[in-house]
mmCIF file of C-alpha atoms in Angstrom:
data_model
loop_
_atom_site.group_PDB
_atom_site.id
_atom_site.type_symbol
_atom_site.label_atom_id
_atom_site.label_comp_id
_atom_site.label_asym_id
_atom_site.label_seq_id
_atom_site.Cartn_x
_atom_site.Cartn_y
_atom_site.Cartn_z
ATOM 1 C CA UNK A 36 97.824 93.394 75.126
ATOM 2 C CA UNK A 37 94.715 91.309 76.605
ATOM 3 C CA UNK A 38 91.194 92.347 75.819
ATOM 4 C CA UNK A 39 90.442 92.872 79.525
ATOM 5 C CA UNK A 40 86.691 93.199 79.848
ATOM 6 C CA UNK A 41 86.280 94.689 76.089
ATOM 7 C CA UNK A 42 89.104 96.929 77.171
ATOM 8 C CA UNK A 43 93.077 96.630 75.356
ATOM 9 C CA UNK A 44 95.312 95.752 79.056
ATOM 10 C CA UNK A 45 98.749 95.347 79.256
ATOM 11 C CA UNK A 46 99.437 91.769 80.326
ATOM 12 C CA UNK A 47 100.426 93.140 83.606
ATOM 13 C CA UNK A 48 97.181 94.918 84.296
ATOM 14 C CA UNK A 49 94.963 91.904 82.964
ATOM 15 C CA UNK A 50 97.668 89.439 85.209
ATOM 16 C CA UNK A 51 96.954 91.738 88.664
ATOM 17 C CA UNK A 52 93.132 92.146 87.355
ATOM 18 C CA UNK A 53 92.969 88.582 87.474
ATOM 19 C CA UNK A 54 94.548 88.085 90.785
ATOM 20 C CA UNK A 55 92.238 90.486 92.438
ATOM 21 C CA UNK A 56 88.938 89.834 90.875
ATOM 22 C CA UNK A 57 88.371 86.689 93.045
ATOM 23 C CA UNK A 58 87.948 87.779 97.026
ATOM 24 C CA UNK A 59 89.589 84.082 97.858
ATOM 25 C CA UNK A 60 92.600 84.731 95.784
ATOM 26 C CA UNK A 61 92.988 88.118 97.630
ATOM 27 C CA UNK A 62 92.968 86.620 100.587
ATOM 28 C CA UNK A 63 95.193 84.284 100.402
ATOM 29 C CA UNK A 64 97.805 86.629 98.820
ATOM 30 C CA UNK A 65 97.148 89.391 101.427
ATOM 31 C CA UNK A 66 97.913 86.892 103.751
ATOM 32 C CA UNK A 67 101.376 85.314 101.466
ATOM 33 C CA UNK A 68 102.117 88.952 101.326
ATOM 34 C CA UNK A 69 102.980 89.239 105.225
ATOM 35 C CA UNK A 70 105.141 85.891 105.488
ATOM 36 C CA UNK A 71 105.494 82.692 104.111
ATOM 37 C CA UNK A 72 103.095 80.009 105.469
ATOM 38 C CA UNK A 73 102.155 76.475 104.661
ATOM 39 C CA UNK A 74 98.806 74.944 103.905
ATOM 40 C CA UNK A 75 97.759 73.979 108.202
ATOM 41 C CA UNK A 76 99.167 77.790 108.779
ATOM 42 C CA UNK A 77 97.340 78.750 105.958
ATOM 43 C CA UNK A 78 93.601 76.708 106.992
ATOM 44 C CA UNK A 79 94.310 78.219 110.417
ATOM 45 C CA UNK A 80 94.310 81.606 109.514
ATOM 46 C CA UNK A 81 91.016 81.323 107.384
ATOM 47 C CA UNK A 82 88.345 79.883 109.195
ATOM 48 C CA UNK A 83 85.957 77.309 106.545
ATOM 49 C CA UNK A 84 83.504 79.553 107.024
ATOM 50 C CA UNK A 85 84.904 82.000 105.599
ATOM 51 C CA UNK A 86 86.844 79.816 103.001
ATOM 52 C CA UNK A 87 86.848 76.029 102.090
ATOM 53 C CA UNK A 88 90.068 74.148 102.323
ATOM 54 C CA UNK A 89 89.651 73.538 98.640
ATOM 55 C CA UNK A 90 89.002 77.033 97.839
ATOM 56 C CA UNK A 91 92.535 78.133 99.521
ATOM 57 C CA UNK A 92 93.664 75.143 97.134
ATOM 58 C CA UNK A 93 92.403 76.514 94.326
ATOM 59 C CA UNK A 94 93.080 80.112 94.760
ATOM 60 C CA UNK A 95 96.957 78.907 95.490
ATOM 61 C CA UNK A 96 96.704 76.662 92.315
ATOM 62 C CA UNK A 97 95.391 80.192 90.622
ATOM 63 C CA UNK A 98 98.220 82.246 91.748
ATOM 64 C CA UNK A 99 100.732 79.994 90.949
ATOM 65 C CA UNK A 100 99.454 79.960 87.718
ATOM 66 C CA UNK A 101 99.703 84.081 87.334
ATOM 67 C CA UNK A 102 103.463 83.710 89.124
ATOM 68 C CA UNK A 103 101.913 85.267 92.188
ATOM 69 C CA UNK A 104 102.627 82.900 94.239
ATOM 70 C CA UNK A 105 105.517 80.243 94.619
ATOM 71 C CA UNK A 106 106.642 77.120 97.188
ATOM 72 C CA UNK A 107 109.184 74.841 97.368
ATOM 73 C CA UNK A 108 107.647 71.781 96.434
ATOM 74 C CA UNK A 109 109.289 69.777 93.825
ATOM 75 C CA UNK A 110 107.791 70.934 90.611
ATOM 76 C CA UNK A 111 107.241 67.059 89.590
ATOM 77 C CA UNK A 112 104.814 67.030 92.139
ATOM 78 C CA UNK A 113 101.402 66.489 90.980
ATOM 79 C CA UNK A 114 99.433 67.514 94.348
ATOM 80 C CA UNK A 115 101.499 69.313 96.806
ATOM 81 C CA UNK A 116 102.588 68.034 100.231
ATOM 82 C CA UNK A 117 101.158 69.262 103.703
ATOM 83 C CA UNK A 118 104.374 70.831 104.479
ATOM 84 C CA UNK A 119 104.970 72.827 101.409
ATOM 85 C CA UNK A 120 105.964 76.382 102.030
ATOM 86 C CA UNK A 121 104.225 79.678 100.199
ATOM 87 C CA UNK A 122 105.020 82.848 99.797
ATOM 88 C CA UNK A 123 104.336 85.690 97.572
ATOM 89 C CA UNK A 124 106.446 86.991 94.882
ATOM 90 C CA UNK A 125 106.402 90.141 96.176
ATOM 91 C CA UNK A 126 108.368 91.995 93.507
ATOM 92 C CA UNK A 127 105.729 90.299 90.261
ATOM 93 C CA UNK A 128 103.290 91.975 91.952
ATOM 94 C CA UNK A 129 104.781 95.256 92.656
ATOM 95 C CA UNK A 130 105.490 95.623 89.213
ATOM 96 C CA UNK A 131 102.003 94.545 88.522
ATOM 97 C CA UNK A 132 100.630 96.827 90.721
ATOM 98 C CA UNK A 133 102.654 99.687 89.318
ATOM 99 C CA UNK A 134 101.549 98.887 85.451
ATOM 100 C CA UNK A 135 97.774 98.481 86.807
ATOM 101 C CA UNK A 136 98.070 102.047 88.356
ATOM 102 C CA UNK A 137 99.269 103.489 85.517
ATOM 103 C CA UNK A 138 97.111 102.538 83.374
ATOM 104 C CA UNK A 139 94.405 103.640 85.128
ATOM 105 C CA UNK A 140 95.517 107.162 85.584
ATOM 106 C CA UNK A 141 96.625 106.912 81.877
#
């Protein structure tokens, strides 16, 4: 259990709390969710005024930290290369979703 906002969450619920509470991280994943993409598909897709380049950097970095997100860069690889490939892990967060929706209805 995590101590989600003064609240006892499952580590599911606090993982997909996490995920969500950040617009940019939502946004990338909503976009992940539909079909891999690299980082210039990626930059296309969100115009800078909307997001920085180094905010999509980070909010990749942030998912791939929760297992949200993976690519197939080598994992030796300090800073990814431009043609590294993302997509979502689709069935983490399904199962995240599902433990987050229970919870809530209790």
């Amino acid at each position: 259990m995590n101590d989600m906002a003064g609240i006892n969450a499952p580590e599911r619920v606090a993982r997909f709390h996490e995920a969500y509470s950040a617009p940019t991280r939502a946004i990338v994943l909503r976009i992940l969710l539909k079909k891999p993409r690299t980082y210039t598909e990626l930059f296309d897709l969100i115009p800078e005024d909307v997001m920085s380049r180094n905010s999509v950097h980070e909010a990749l970095k942030d998912l791939g930290r929760l297992g949200y997100v993976q690519d197939d860069a080598p994992d030796d690889f300090k800073r990814r290369p431009p043609k590294t490939t993302f997509w979502a892990n689709r069935e983490l967060i399904a199962d995240d979703l599902g433990a987050t929706v229970a919870h809530l209805l209790g």
